[in-house]
mmCIF file of C-alpha atoms and ligand atoms in Angstrom:
data_model
loop_
_atom_site.group_PDB
_atom_site.id
_atom_site.type_symbol
_atom_site.label_atom_id
_atom_site.label_comp_id
_atom_site.label_asym_id
_atom_site.label_seq_id
_atom_site.Cartn_x
_atom_site.Cartn_y
_atom_site.Cartn_z
ATOM 1 C CA MET S 1 89.050 74.611 119.404
ATOM 2 C CA SER S 2 87.707 73.582 122.722
ATOM 3 C CA ARG S 3 89.193 74.195 125.656
ATOM 4 C CA TYR S 4 89.990 71.760 128.591
ATOM 5 C CA ARG S 5 91.057 72.089 132.009
ATOM 6 C CA LEU S 6 94.594 70.342 132.102
ATOM 7 C CA ARG S 7 96.098 68.773 135.318
ATOM 8 C CA PRO S 8 99.739 68.287 135.293
ATOM 9 C CA THR S 9 101.654 66.830 138.133
ATOM 10 C CA ALA S 10 104.263 69.079 140.034
ATOM 11 C CA ALA S 11 107.031 67.657 137.730
ATOM 12 C CA GLN S 12 104.916 67.712 134.482
ATOM 13 C CA GLU S 13 104.223 71.267 135.557
ATOM 14 C CA THR S 14 107.852 71.857 135.389
ATOM 15 C CA VAL S 15 108.578 70.665 132.211
ATOM 16 C CA LEU S 16 105.373 72.713 130.463
ATOM 17 C CA LEU S 17 106.937 75.555 131.913
ATOM 18 C CA GLY S 18 110.226 75.087 130.359
ATOM 19 C CA HIS S 19 108.190 74.499 126.770
ATOM 20 C CA CYS S 20 106.491 77.994 127.675
ATOM 21 C CA ALA S 21 109.790 79.801 128.157
ATOM 22 C CA GLN S 22 111.281 78.019 125.333
ATOM 23 C CA ALA S 23 108.364 78.819 123.213
ATOM 24 C CA ARG S 24 108.509 82.445 124.213
ATOM 25 C CA TYR S 25 112.313 82.694 123.931
ATOM 26 C CA VAL S 26 112.066 81.654 120.220
ATOM 27 C CA TRP S 27 108.968 83.575 119.418
ATOM 28 C CA ASN S 28 110.547 86.893 120.695
ATOM 29 C CA LEU S 29 113.793 85.916 118.783
ATOM 30 C CA CYS S 30 111.526 85.947 115.742
ATOM 31 C CA VAL S 31 109.641 89.434 116.506
ATOM 32 C CA GLU S 32 113.445 91.003 117.458
ATOM 33 C CA GLN S 33 114.562 89.927 113.896
ATOM 34 C CA GLU S 34 111.542 91.117 112.506
ATOM 35 C CA SER S 35 111.996 94.576 114.340
ATOM 36 C CA HIS S 36 115.295 94.868 112.598
ATOM 37 C CA TRP S 37 114.589 94.850 109.149
ATOM 38 C CA ARG S 38 114.487 98.193 106.926
ATOM 39 C CA PRO S 39 113.675 98.855 103.762
ATOM 40 C CA GLY S 40 116.340 97.692 101.087
ATOM 41 C CA ARG S 41 117.665 95.268 103.490
ATOM 42 C CA GLY S 42 116.350 92.392 101.668
ATOM 43 C CA PRO S 43 114.059 89.708 102.577
ATOM 44 C CA MET S 44 113.600 88.205 106.127
ATOM 45 C CA PRO S 45 114.324 84.319 106.358
ATOM 46 C CA GLY S 46 111.339 82.504 105.827
ATOM 47 C CA PHE S 47 110.603 79.632 107.812
ATOM 48 C CA SER S 48 113.032 76.995 106.866
ATOM 49 C CA GLY S 49 115.616 79.779 107.230
ATOM 50 C CA ARG S 50 114.588 80.265 110.790
ATOM 51 C CA CYS S 51 114.230 76.382 111.295
ATOM 52 C CA ARG S 52 118.025 76.511 110.357
ATOM 53 C CA GLN S 53 118.867 79.347 112.867
ATOM 54 C CA LEU S 54 117.209 77.400 115.333
ATOM 55 C CA SER S 55 119.194 74.049 114.968
ATOM 56 C CA GLU S 56 122.250 76.829 115.490
ATOM 57 C CA ALA S 57 120.986 77.999 118.450
ATOM 58 C CA ARG S 58 120.221 74.576 119.909
ATOM 59 C CA ALA S 59 123.636 73.564 119.021
ATOM 60 C CA GLU S 60 125.351 76.304 121.114
ATOM 61 C CA ASN S 61 122.482 77.030 123.709
ATOM 62 C CA PRO S 62 122.490 73.714 126.024
ATOM 63 C CA TRP S 63 118.945 75.096 127.755
ATOM 64 C CA LEU S 64 117.288 75.541 124.536
ATOM 65 C CA ALA S 65 118.958 71.917 123.168
ATOM 66 C CA GLU S 66 117.473 70.187 126.267
ATOM 67 C CA GLY S 67 114.035 71.165 125.138
ATOM 68 C CA SER S 68 111.468 70.039 122.792
ATOM 69 C CA VAL S 69 112.555 70.640 119.088
ATOM 70 C CA ILE S 70 108.649 70.335 118.091
ATOM 71 C CA VAL S 71 107.838 72.952 120.661
ATOM 72 C CA GLN S 72 110.455 75.534 119.483
ATOM 73 C CA GLN S 73 109.939 74.815 115.737
ATOM 74 C CA GLN S 74 106.140 75.143 116.337
ATOM 75 C CA ALA S 75 106.924 78.779 117.697
ATOM 76 C CA VAL S 76 108.679 79.930 114.792
ATOM 77 C CA ARG S 77 105.888 78.532 112.603
ATOM 78 C CA ASP S 78 103.449 80.410 114.767
ATOM 79 C CA HIS S 79 104.976 83.595 114.428
ATOM 80 C CA ASP S 80 105.486 83.038 110.600
ATOM 81 C CA GLN S 81 101.643 82.612 110.600
ATOM 82 C CA ALA S 82 101.259 85.393 112.669
ATOM 83 C CA MET S 83 103.305 87.649 109.933
ATOM 84 C CA LYS S 84 101.183 86.323 107.195
ATOM 85 C CA TYR S 85 98.148 87.219 109.324
ATOM 86 C CA PHE S 86 99.547 90.799 109.726
ATOM 87 C CA PHE S 87 100.855 91.058 105.879
ATOM 88 C CA ALA S 88 97.039 89.849 104.833
ATOM 89 C CA GLY S 89 95.817 93.046 107.182
ATOM 90 C CA THR S 90 93.539 90.863 109.149
ATOM 91 C CA HIS S 91 95.584 90.549 112.516
ATOM 92 C CA ARG S 92 98.323 93.397 114.119
ATOM 93 C CA ARG S 93 101.751 92.652 113.781
ATOM 94 C CA PRO S 94 102.953 89.666 116.154
ATOM 95 C CA SER S 95 104.430 91.189 119.391
ATOM 96 C CA TRP S 96 106.595 90.502 122.348
ATOM 97 C CA ARG S 97 105.383 87.914 124.705
ATOM 98 C CA LYS S 98 105.901 88.268 128.383
ATOM 99 C CA SER S 99 106.472 85.796 130.981
ATOM 100 C CA GLY S 100 103.397 85.248 133.003
ATOM 101 C CA ARG S 101 101.379 86.833 130.753
ATOM 102 C CA ASP S 102 101.462 84.677 127.421
ATOM 103 C CA GLU S 103 102.437 81.300 129.004
ATOM 104 C CA GLY S 104 101.583 78.748 126.099
ATOM 105 C CA PHE S 105 102.931 76.301 123.457
ATOM 106 C CA ARG S 106 101.374 74.262 120.535
ATOM 107 C CA ILE S 107 102.191 70.822 119.612
ATOM 108 C CA VAL S 108 101.475 69.332 115.952
ATOM 109 C CA HIS S 109 101.062 66.227 114.444
ATOM 110 C CA VAL S 110 99.331 64.600 117.128
ATOM 111 C CA LYS S 111 98.761 60.787 116.444
ATOM 112 C CA PRO S 112 95.528 59.157 116.619
ATOM 113 C CA GLY S 113 96.109 57.323 119.898
ATOM 114 C CA HIS S 114 97.702 60.765 121.644
ATOM 115 C CA VAL S 115 94.703 61.858 123.107
ATOM 116 C CA ARG S 116 92.245 59.309 125.019
ATOM 117 C CA ARG S 117 90.062 58.972 128.031
ATOM 118 C CA LEU S 118 90.464 56.992 131.035
ATOM 119 C CA ASN S 119 87.392 57.228 132.786
ATOM 120 C CA ARG S 120 84.241 59.510 132.952
ATOM 121 C CA ASN S 121 85.984 62.504 134.010
ATOM 122 C CA THR S 122 89.506 62.418 133.221
ATOM 123 C CA GLY S 123 91.286 62.393 129.740
ATOM 124 C CA GLU S 124 94.990 62.627 129.095
ATOM 125 C CA VAL S 125 97.080 64.197 126.231
ATOM 126 C CA TRP S 126 100.444 63.333 125.249
ATOM 127 C CA VAL S 127 102.847 66.050 125.475
ATOM 128 C CA PRO S 128 106.605 65.577 124.356
ATOM 129 C CA LYS S 129 108.989 65.185 127.402
ATOM 130 C CA ALA S 130 106.076 65.433 129.833
ATOM 131 C CA GLY S 131 104.118 61.939 128.888
ATOM 132 C CA TRP S 132 100.853 61.788 129.548
ATOM 133 C CA VAL S 133 99.254 64.704 131.283
ATOM 134 C CA ARG S 134 95.581 64.250 132.415
ATOM 135 C CA PHE S 135 92.805 66.556 131.650
ATOM 136 C CA ARG S 136 89.230 67.170 132.943
ATOM 137 C CA TRP S 137 87.095 65.531 130.294
ATOM 138 C CA SER S 138 84.529 68.176 130.294
ATOM 139 C CA ARG S 139 82.863 67.137 126.932
ATOM 140 C CA PRO S 140 83.716 64.954 124.154
ATOM 141 C CA VAL S 141 87.181 65.337 122.130
ATOM 142 C CA ARG S 142 87.032 64.665 118.671
ATOM 143 C CA GLN S 143 89.052 61.837 117.433
ATOM 144 C CA ASP S 144 90.722 64.068 114.368
ATOM 145 C CA VAL S 145 92.502 66.140 116.587
ATOM 146 C CA LYS S 146 95.255 67.575 114.730
ATOM 147 C CA SER S 147 97.258 69.999 116.883
ATOM 148 C CA PHE S 148 96.483 71.333 120.220
ATOM 149 C CA ARG S 149 97.791 74.250 122.550
ATOM 150 C CA VAL S 150 98.771 74.430 126.030
ATOM 151 C CA THR S 151 98.848 77.284 128.019
ATOM 152 C CA MET S 152 98.721 78.817 131.658
ATOM 153 C CA ASP S 153 96.652 81.830 132.585
ATOM 154 C CA ARG S 154 97.587 84.377 135.080
ATOM 155 C CA ALA S 155 95.947 82.512 137.705
ATOM 156 C CA GLY S 156 98.648 79.606 137.046
ATOM 157 C CA ARG S 157 95.693 77.314 135.435
ATOM 158 C CA TRP S 158 96.857 75.204 132.810
ATOM 159 C CA HIS S 159 94.526 74.480 129.687
ATOM 160 C CA VAL S 160 94.632 72.642 126.740
ATOM 161 C CA ALA S 161 92.757 73.522 123.568
ATOM 162 C CA PHE S 162 92.185 70.935 120.850
ATOM 163 C CA ALA S 163 92.370 72.127 117.158
ATOM 164 C CA VAL S 164 90.454 70.328 114.436
ATOM 165 C CA VAL S 165 91.225 71.401 110.674
ATOM 166 C CA PRO S 166 87.903 70.585 109.112
ATOM 167 C CA GLU S 167 87.583 68.721 105.894
ATOM 168 C CA PRO S 168 87.320 70.383 102.377
ATOM 169 C CA VAL S 169 83.871 70.413 101.481
ATOM 170 C CA GLU S 170 83.132 69.661 97.715
ATOM 171 C CA GLY S 171 81.273 72.081 95.976
ATOM 172 C CA PRO S 172 78.551 71.421 93.570
ATOM 173 C CA GLY S 173 80.559 71.847 90.456
ATOM 174 C CA THR S 174 77.986 73.769 88.576
ATOM 175 C CA GLY S 175 80.099 77.139 88.563
ATOM 176 C CA ALA S 176 77.246 78.705 91.299
ATOM 177 C CA ALA S 177 78.801 82.109 92.913
ATOM 178 C CA VAL S 178 77.183 83.508 95.957
ATOM 179 C CA GLY S 179 77.890 86.693 97.811
ATOM 180 C CA VAL S 180 78.066 86.467 101.393
ATOM 181 C CA ASP S 181 77.808 89.873 103.461
ATOM 182 C CA ARG S 182 77.528 90.051 107.115
ATOM 183 C CA GLY S 183 74.303 91.813 108.001
ATOM 184 C CA VAL S 184 73.239 94.302 111.101
ATOM 185 C CA ALA S 185 69.716 92.853 111.592
ATOM 186 C CA VAL S 186 70.902 89.326 110.454
ATOM 187 C CA SER S 187 74.324 87.492 110.949
ATOM 188 C CA ALA S 188 74.696 87.023 107.284
ATOM 189 C CA ALA S 189 72.695 87.681 104.003
ATOM 190 C CA LEU S 190 73.603 85.471 100.609
ATOM 191 C CA SER S 191 73.114 87.130 97.296
ATOM 192 C CA THR S 192 70.579 84.281 96.763
ATOM 193 C CA GLY S 193 68.191 86.401 99.247
ATOM 194 C CA GLU S 194 68.524 84.134 102.373
ATOM 195 C CA LEU S 195 68.844 85.929 105.737
ATOM 196 C CA LEU S 196 70.817 83.772 108.184
ATOM 197 C CA HIS S 197 70.446 84.300 112.027
ATOM 198 C CA CYS S 198 72.919 83.301 114.486
ATOM 199 C CA PRO S 199 71.375 81.985 117.146
ATOM 200 C CA SER S 200 73.749 83.372 119.780
ATOM 201 C CA VAL S 201 72.753 87.111 119.135
ATOM 202 C CA ALA S 202 69.240 86.004 120.688
ATOM 203 C CA ALA S 203 67.862 89.515 122.827
ATOM 204 C CA PRO S 204 66.976 87.925 126.009
ATOM 205 C CA GLN S 205 70.859 86.635 126.314
ATOM 206 C CA GLN S 206 72.123 89.929 125.534
ATOM 207 C CA ARG S 207 69.914 91.601 128.017
ATOM 208 C CA ARG S 208 70.935 88.941 130.722
ATOM 209 C CA LEU S 209 74.760 89.642 129.761
ATOM 210 C CA ARG S 210 74.208 93.585 130.008
ATOM 211 C CA ARG S 211 72.560 93.145 133.100
ATOM 212 C CA LEU S 212 75.210 90.900 134.881
ATOM 213 C CA GLU S 213 77.880 93.406 133.202
ATOM 214 C CA ARG S 214 76.200 96.278 135.327
ATOM 215 C CA LYS S 215 75.888 93.947 138.408
ATOM 216 C CA LEU S 216 79.614 93.167 138.026
ATOM 217 C CA ALA S 217 80.761 96.750 137.596
ATOM 218 C CA ARG S 218 78.851 97.297 140.845
ATOM 219 C CA ALA S 219 80.376 94.825 142.954
ATOM 220 C CA ALA S 220 83.263 95.642 145.340
ATOM 221 C CA ARG S 221 86.638 94.383 144.332
ATOM 222 C CA GLY S 222 88.093 91.168 145.648
ATOM 223 C CA SER S 223 84.383 90.197 147.153
ATOM 224 C CA GLU S 224 82.720 86.755 146.918
ATOM 225 C CA ARG S 225 79.881 88.437 144.900
ATOM 226 C CA ARG S 226 82.137 90.128 142.273
ATOM 227 C CA ARG S 227 83.752 86.465 141.652
ATOM 228 C CA ARG S 228 80.327 84.637 141.287
ATOM 229 C CA VAL S 229 79.002 87.155 139.000
ATOM 230 C CA ARG S 230 82.138 87.042 136.870
ATOM 231 C CA ARG S 231 81.842 83.639 136.698
ATOM 232 C CA ALA S 232 78.341 83.699 135.397
ATOM 233 C CA VAL S 233 79.527 86.215 132.914
ATOM 234 C CA ALA S 234 82.299 83.707 131.491
ATOM 235 C CA ARG S 235 79.671 81.247 131.382
ATOM 236 C CA LEU S 236 77.249 83.238 129.618
ATOM 237 C CA LYS S 237 79.818 84.450 127.213
ATOM 238 C CA ALA S 238 81.256 80.742 126.649
ATOM 239 C CA ARG S 239 77.709 79.272 126.026
ATOM 240 C CA SER S 240 77.098 82.193 123.389
ATOM 241 C CA ALA S 241 80.485 81.498 122.033
ATOM 242 C CA ASP S 242 79.885 77.688 121.705
ATOM 243 C CA ILE S 243 76.521 78.447 119.845
ATOM 244 C CA ARG S 244 77.925 80.974 117.551
ATOM 245 C CA LYS S 245 81.115 78.222 116.552
ATOM 246 C CA ASP S 246 78.467 75.526 115.993
ATOM 247 C CA TRP S 247 76.341 78.103 113.335
ATOM 248 C CA CYS S 248 79.791 79.154 111.759
ATOM 249 C CA GLU S 249 80.538 75.559 111.269
ATOM 250 C CA LYS S 250 77.257 74.340 109.731
ATOM 251 C CA THR S 251 76.682 77.287 107.751
ATOM 252 C CA SER S 252 79.885 77.143 106.254
ATOM 253 C CA THR S 253 79.734 73.493 105.287
ATOM 254 C CA ASP S 254 76.511 74.457 103.790
ATOM 255 C CA ILE S 255 77.426 77.168 101.630
ATOM 256 C CA ALA S 256 80.501 75.477 100.650
ATOM 257 C CA GLY S 257 78.658 72.450 99.520
ATOM 258 C CA ARG S 258 76.243 74.441 97.918
ATOM 259 C CA PHE S 259 78.329 77.075 95.613
ATOM 260 C CA ASP S 260 81.429 76.526 93.566
ATOM 261 C CA LEU S 261 82.579 80.315 94.254
ATOM 262 C CA ILE S 262 82.023 82.151 97.254
ATOM 263 C CA ARG S 263 82.595 85.862 97.502
ATOM 264 C CA VAL S 264 83.163 87.566 100.722
ATOM 265 C CA GLU S 265 84.088 91.143 101.915
ATOM 266 C CA ASP S 266 87.953 91.763 102.232
ATOM 267 C CA LEU S 267 87.920 91.979 106.129
ATOM 268 C CA LYS S 268 90.276 94.532 107.248
ATOM 269 C CA ILE S 269 90.823 95.440 111.078
ATOM 270 C CA GLY S 270 90.438 99.066 110.232
ATOM 271 C CA ASN S 271 86.961 98.670 108.787
ATOM 272 C CA MET S 272 85.584 96.069 110.565
ATOM 273 C CA THR S 273 82.976 97.900 112.968
ATOM 274 C CA ARG S 274 81.599 99.729 110.213
ATOM 275 C CA SER S 275 79.390 101.742 112.022
ATOM 276 C CA ALA S 276 75.731 100.159 111.683
ATOM 277 C CA ARG S 277 76.190 100.478 107.831
ATOM 278 C CA GLY S 278 74.485 104.170 108.237
ATOM 279 C CA SER S 279 76.566 106.701 105.896
ATOM 280 C CA THR S 280 78.117 109.036 107.770
ATOM 281 C CA GLY S 281 75.584 111.748 106.974
ATOM 282 C CA GLN S 282 72.639 109.708 107.295
ATOM 283 C CA PRO S 283 73.070 107.077 110.454
ATOM 284 C CA GLY S 284 71.195 104.585 110.724
ATOM 285 C CA ARG S 285 68.585 104.109 113.683
ATOM 286 C CA ASN S 286 69.795 102.736 117.160
ATOM 287 C CA VAL S 287 73.485 102.769 115.970
ATOM 288 C CA ARG S 288 74.734 102.735 119.263
ATOM 289 C CA GLN S 289 73.210 99.245 120.675
ATOM 290 C CA LYS S 290 73.689 97.970 116.949
ATOM 291 C CA ALA S 291 77.122 98.786 116.870
ATOM 292 C CA GLY S 292 77.745 96.721 119.913
ATOM 293 C CA LEU S 293 75.857 94.048 118.953
ATOM 294 C CA ASN S 294 77.917 94.461 115.736
ATOM 295 C CA ARG S 295 80.981 94.332 117.442
ATOM 296 C CA GLU S 296 80.168 91.092 119.296
ATOM 297 C CA ILE S 297 79.327 89.172 115.909
ATOM 298 C CA MET S 298 82.024 90.574 114.049
ATOM 299 C CA ARG S 299 84.682 89.742 116.627
ATOM 300 C CA SER S 300 84.234 86.059 116.680
ATOM 301 C CA GLY S 301 81.233 85.186 114.420
ATOM 302 C CA TRP S 302 82.202 86.945 110.856
ATOM 303 C CA GLY S 303 86.100 85.984 111.100
ATOM 304 C CA LEU S 304 85.312 82.355 112.244
ATOM 305 C CA LEU S 305 82.979 82.022 109.123
ATOM 306 C CA VAL S 306 84.856 83.221 106.415
ATOM 307 C CA ARG S 307 87.916 81.249 108.145
ATOM 308 C CA ARG S 308 86.066 78.224 108.044
ATOM 309 C CA LEU S 309 84.695 78.925 104.462
ATOM 310 C CA THR S 310 88.255 79.353 103.515
ATOM 311 C CA ASP S 311 88.997 75.954 105.315
ATOM 312 C CA LYS S 312 85.902 74.138 103.692
ATOM 313 C CA ALA S 313 85.983 75.816 100.269
ATOM 314 C CA PRO S 314 90.009 76.012 99.716
ATOM 315 C CA GLY S 315 90.772 78.298 96.683
ATOM 316 C CA ARG S 316 86.922 78.871 96.040
ATOM 317 C CA VAL S 317 86.789 82.250 98.423
ATOM 318 C CA GLU S 318 86.962 85.224 96.903
ATOM 319 C CA LYS S 319 87.692 88.439 98.636
ATOM 320 C CA VAL S 320 86.072 91.508 97.273
ATOM 321 C CA SER S 321 86.418 95.154 98.836
ATOM 322 C CA PRO S 322 83.112 96.389 100.898
ATOM 323 C CA ALA S 323 83.457 99.854 99.330
ATOM 324 C CA TYR S 324 80.095 101.034 98.248
ATOM 325 C CA THR S 325 78.676 97.779 98.568
ATOM 326 C CA SER S 326 75.798 98.673 100.815
ATOM 327 C CA ARG S 327 75.219 102.277 98.708
ATOM 328 C CA ARG S 328 75.410 100.325 95.126
ATOM 329 C CA CYS S 329 72.407 99.452 93.274
ATOM 330 C CA SER S 330 72.836 95.571 92.330
ATOM 331 C CA ALA S 331 70.225 96.054 89.837
ATOM 332 C CA CYS S 332 71.414 99.195 87.845
ATOM 333 C CA GLY S 333 74.512 99.973 89.369
ATOM 334 C CA HIS S 334 73.880 103.453 90.664
ATOM 335 C CA ILE S 335 75.876 104.370 93.764
ATOM 336 C CA ALA S 336 73.976 106.923 96.163
ATOM 337 C CA ALA S 337 73.879 107.382 99.675
ATOM 338 C CA GLY S 338 70.300 107.992 99.508
ATOM 339 C CA SER S 339 69.268 104.627 98.518
ATOM 340 C CA ARG S 340 70.150 103.216 101.697
ATOM 341 C CA GLU S 341 66.560 104.059 102.896
ATOM 342 C CA SER S 342 66.669 102.355 105.954
ATOM 343 C CA GLN S 343 68.679 99.772 108.288
ATOM 344 C CA ALA S 344 66.778 96.913 106.711
ATOM 345 C CA LEU S 345 65.578 98.481 102.993
ATOM 346 C CA PHE S 346 67.405 99.596 100.148
ATOM 347 C CA ARG S 347 65.760 101.513 97.527
ATOM 348 C CA CYS S 348 67.819 103.015 94.617
ATOM 349 C CA VAL S 349 66.948 106.252 94.049
ATOM 350 C CA ALA S 350 67.896 105.994 90.221
ATOM 351 C CA CYS S 351 65.903 102.858 89.019
ATOM 352 C CA GLY S 352 63.540 102.483 92.377
ATOM 353 C CA TYR S 353 65.001 98.881 92.694
ATOM 354 C CA ALA S 354 64.184 97.967 96.338
ATOM 355 C CA CYS S 355 65.074 94.800 98.190
ATOM 356 C CA ASN S 356 66.614 93.958 101.927
ATOM 357 C CA ALA S 357 69.277 96.275 102.456
ATOM 358 C CA ASP S 358 72.129 93.365 103.199
ATOM 359 C CA VAL S 359 70.825 91.105 100.370
ATOM 360 C CA ASN S 360 71.365 94.103 97.907
ATOM 361 C CA ALA S 361 74.820 94.085 99.293
ATOM 362 C CA ALA S 362 75.184 90.681 99.052
ATOM 363 C CA ARG S 363 74.643 90.728 95.211
ATOM 364 C CA ASN S 364 77.253 93.548 94.944
ATOM 365 C CA ILE S 365 79.526 91.194 96.754
ATOM 366 C CA ALA S 366 78.329 88.322 94.206
ATOM 367 C CA ALA S 367 78.918 90.200 90.978
ATOM 368 C CA GLY S 368 82.444 91.078 92.493
ATOM 369 C CA HIS S 369 81.741 94.698 91.234
ATOM 370 C CA ALA S 370 83.837 96.073 93.854
ATOM 371 C CA VAL S 371 87.057 94.202 93.683
ATOM 372 C CA THR S 372 89.940 95.931 95.279
ATOM 373 C CA ALA S 373 92.451 97.785 93.423
ATOM 374 C CA ARG S 374 94.816 94.680 93.808
ATOM 375 C CA GLY S 375 92.483 92.753 91.665
ATOM 376 C CA GLY S 376 90.919 91.175 94.205
ATOM 377 C CA PHE S 377 93.077 88.572 95.466
ATOM 378 C CA ARG S 378 92.101 85.131 95.183
ATOM 379 C CA ASP S 379 92.735 83.389 98.731
ATOM 380 C CA ALA S 380 94.884 80.560 97.478
ATOM 381 C CA GLY S 381 95.230 79.567 101.202
ATOM 382 C CA PRO S 382 97.736 79.440 103.494
ATOM 383 C CA ALA S 383 97.900 83.131 103.950
ATOM 384 C CA ASN S 384 94.458 83.539 105.502
ATOM 385 C CA ARG S 385 93.968 80.114 107.158
ATOM 386 C CA GLU S 386 94.816 78.768 110.524
ATOM 387 C CA PRO S 387 98.050 76.971 110.841
ATOM 388 C CA GLN S 388 97.884 73.734 108.951
ATOM 389 C CA PRO S 389 99.448 70.934 110.699
ATOM 390 C CA VAL S 390 99.055 68.657 107.745
ATOM 391 C CA LEU S 391 101.314 71.139 105.809
ATOM 392 C CA LEU S 392 104.016 71.476 108.061
ATOM 393 C CA PRO S 393 107.055 69.512 107.500
ATOM 394 C CA SER S 394 107.805 66.620 110.602
ATOM 395 C CA ALA S 395 109.915 67.709 113.120
HETATM 396 ZN ZN1 ZN E 401 69.007 100.992 90.428
#
């Protein structure tokens, strides 16, 4: 996802605002319909059922009928996807969208020529009913853009974000399996013993960010200084997010190409911030700082890495329950809190096997020992993936 500043003309802005309003209206209709569901009422209409309802609504409502069916249908699709994320346990239930706060819509099936560069600083993108809308060409746009999202923030600024669905990566075909664990000291540990570092969590950047955030807290509201500091914070965060994304792309391509079966922890919102991995009775040292760091990594880094793995190795990613992965000995299977000697070191109290704590966890994940009661569902794809433009029926 890369975001660019969109510069619609006044006439285009009216059209875009209409798209936003209709997308929000359709989304909220879906939310309302879901809210009426009670146990025993039977299933909710699926995507195709909702699309039929949308056609009926358009026939009765001239305001909707005048708008873009692509925009409206995509709002149904986005809601459908959000419900799937909700049922998969990775996201919260989709909720109401509010005017002025959640303004945006998505366009899919972007044709190759529909994003183009005009000159050094300007590009333009084709939006249904609005035509060619210009945007600031602040960095290159990939040629294989599949979909984009147009948004307006609270300050009335428009942005366009292009999404590129990565191509699947061919596995080695040897049946090699790997466990990937999100680490504390490192970003990810592989069961092969490799420790992968995401460069964006570098300490100097973290320190600078903390300093700026303190400065921001001291700056008077509405002051020029506050505005400046806020921009510096945003820039720093954006830069580290870019680095993190880049790392996720490279790492996921690498892992998807080297292993046929990739096991990761089944990520649930609830246990996302496993407190720096110590047990409750024996917390790790510096838990607070590490927890802060953790949150940062987990929020975007880990989730993105898993998503990219699922994109690039469709059907080859298996999710495993995180229970006991950090306390179980990967050599003998003994489970004891005491085996977790420190943040970094695992030493089994039963057999004496010692190794890096994150690698030990990754080995447990690789072995799939802690498979959930549900049997460790195999991630077949769509439920946990970003909306896949290629899979959508053409509007
Ligand atoms: Zn052991």
